[in-house]
Structures are given as structure tokens and as C-alpha cells.
CSV table of C-alpha atoms in Angstrom, one decimal:
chain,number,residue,atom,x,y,z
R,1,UNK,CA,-39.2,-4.9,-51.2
R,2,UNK,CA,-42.3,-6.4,-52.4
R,3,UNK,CA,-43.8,-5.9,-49.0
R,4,UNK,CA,-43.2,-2.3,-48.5
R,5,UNK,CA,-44.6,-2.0,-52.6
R,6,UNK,CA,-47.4,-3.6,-51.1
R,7,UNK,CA,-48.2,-1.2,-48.3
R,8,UNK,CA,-47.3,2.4,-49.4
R,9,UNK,CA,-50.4,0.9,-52.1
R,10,UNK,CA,-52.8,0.4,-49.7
R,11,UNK,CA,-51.6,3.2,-48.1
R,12,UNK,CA,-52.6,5.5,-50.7
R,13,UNK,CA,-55.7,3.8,-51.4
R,14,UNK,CA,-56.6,4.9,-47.9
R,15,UNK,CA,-55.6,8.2,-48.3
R,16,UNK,CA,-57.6,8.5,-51.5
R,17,UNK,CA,-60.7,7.6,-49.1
R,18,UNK,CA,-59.8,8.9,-45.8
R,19,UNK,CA,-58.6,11.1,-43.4
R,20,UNK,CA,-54.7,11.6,-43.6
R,21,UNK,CA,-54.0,11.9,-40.2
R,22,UNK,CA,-55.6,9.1,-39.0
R,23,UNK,CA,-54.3,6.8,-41.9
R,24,UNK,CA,-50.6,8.0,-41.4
R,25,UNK,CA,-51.3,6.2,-38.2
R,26,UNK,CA,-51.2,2.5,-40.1
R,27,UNK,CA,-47.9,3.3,-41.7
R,28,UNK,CA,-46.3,1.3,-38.3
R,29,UNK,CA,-48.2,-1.8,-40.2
R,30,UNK,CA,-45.6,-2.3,-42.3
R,31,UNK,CA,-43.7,-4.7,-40.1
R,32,UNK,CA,-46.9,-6.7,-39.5
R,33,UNK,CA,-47.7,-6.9,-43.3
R,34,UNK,CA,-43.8,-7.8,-43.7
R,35,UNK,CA,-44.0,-10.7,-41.3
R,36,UNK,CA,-47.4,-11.8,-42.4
R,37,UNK,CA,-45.9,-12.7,-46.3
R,38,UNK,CA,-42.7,-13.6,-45.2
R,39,UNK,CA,-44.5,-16.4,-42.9
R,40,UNK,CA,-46.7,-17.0,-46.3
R,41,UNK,CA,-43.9,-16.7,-48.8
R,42,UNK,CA,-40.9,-17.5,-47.5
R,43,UNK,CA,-41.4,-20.2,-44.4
R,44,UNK,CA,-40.0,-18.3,-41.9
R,45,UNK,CA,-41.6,-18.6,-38.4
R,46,UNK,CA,-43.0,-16.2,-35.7
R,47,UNK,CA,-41.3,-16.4,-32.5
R,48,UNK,CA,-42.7,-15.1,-29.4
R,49,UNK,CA,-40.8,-11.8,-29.7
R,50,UNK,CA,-42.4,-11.2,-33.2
R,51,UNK,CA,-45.6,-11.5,-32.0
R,52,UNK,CA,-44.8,-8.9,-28.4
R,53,UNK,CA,-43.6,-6.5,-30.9
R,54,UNK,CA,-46.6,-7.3,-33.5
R,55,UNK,CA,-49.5,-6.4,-30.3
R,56,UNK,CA,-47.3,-3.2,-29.3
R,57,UNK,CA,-48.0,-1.6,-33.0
R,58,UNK,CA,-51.6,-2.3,-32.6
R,59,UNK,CA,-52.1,-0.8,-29.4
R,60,UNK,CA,-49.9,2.0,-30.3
R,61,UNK,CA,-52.3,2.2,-33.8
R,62,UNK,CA,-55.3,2.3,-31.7
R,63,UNK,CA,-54.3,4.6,-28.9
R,64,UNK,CA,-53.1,7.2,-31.9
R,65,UNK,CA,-56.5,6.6,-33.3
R,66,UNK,CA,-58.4,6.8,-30.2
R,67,UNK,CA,-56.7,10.2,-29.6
R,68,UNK,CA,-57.6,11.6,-33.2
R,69,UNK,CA,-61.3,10.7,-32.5
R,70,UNK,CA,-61.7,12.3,-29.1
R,71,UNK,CA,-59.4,15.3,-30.3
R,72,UNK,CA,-61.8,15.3,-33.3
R,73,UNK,CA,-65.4,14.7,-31.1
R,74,UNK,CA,-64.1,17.8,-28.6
R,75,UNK,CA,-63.3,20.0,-31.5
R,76,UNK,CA,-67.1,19.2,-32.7
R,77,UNK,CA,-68.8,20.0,-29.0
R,78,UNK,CA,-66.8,23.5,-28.8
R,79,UNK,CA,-68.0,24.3,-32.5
């Protein structure tokens, strides 16, 4: 629970200083910030499917982001 607290918080504090649709994108972080404390907190360890997983949300995270920005740099060149 504290984990989740943890990330809609910095999730608004992005918001507050950002684009929406392109922060929305870093709401798939959760499991990664979730791990990262439990591994902190809570000594549990990362296994090799944890970390699969963990590089699928980042690539996912940047290819949504990637998109936004050349979406965003097209709409600029036609306007």
C-alpha cells in the first residue's frame, strides 16, 4: 500500500510540471517502484523473471514516449 501511496505522489508531482499524456505513460512504474522497496524493505529477492518483466515496462515506457514526441515534432512541421 505504501508503494502505490508512494507513486500516484510522484505521479502528480509530474503532472503538476508536465505534460499529461506523456506522464500517464510512467504509471506502468509502479511495479518497478513496488519491487525496488520491497527488495529495500522487506528482503525479498529479484529473480530473473522480475527483472524480464522490469526491462519490458521500460521499453514499453520509452516506445510510448518515443511515439508522443515524434507525433508531437510532426504536428509542429505541419503547423
Amino acid at each position: 500500500m505504501f508503494c502505490t501511496a508512494l507513486t500516484w505522489l510522484v505521479f502528480f508531482l509530474l503532472v503538476r510540471s508536465g505534460e499529461v499524456g506523456r506522464i500517464g505513460s510512467f504509471n506502468f512504474l509502479v511495479p518497478l517502484i513496488a519491487i525496488v522497496i520491497s527488495v529495500i524493505f522487506l528482503g525479498e529477492t529479484i529473480t530473473t523473471k522480475m527483472v524480464f518483466g522490469l526491462v519490458l515496462i521500460i521499453i514499453g515506457i520509452g516506445l510510448v514516449n518515443l511515439k508522443i514526441k515524434s507525433q508531437r515534432n510532426h504536428s509542429n512541421m505541419r503547423g
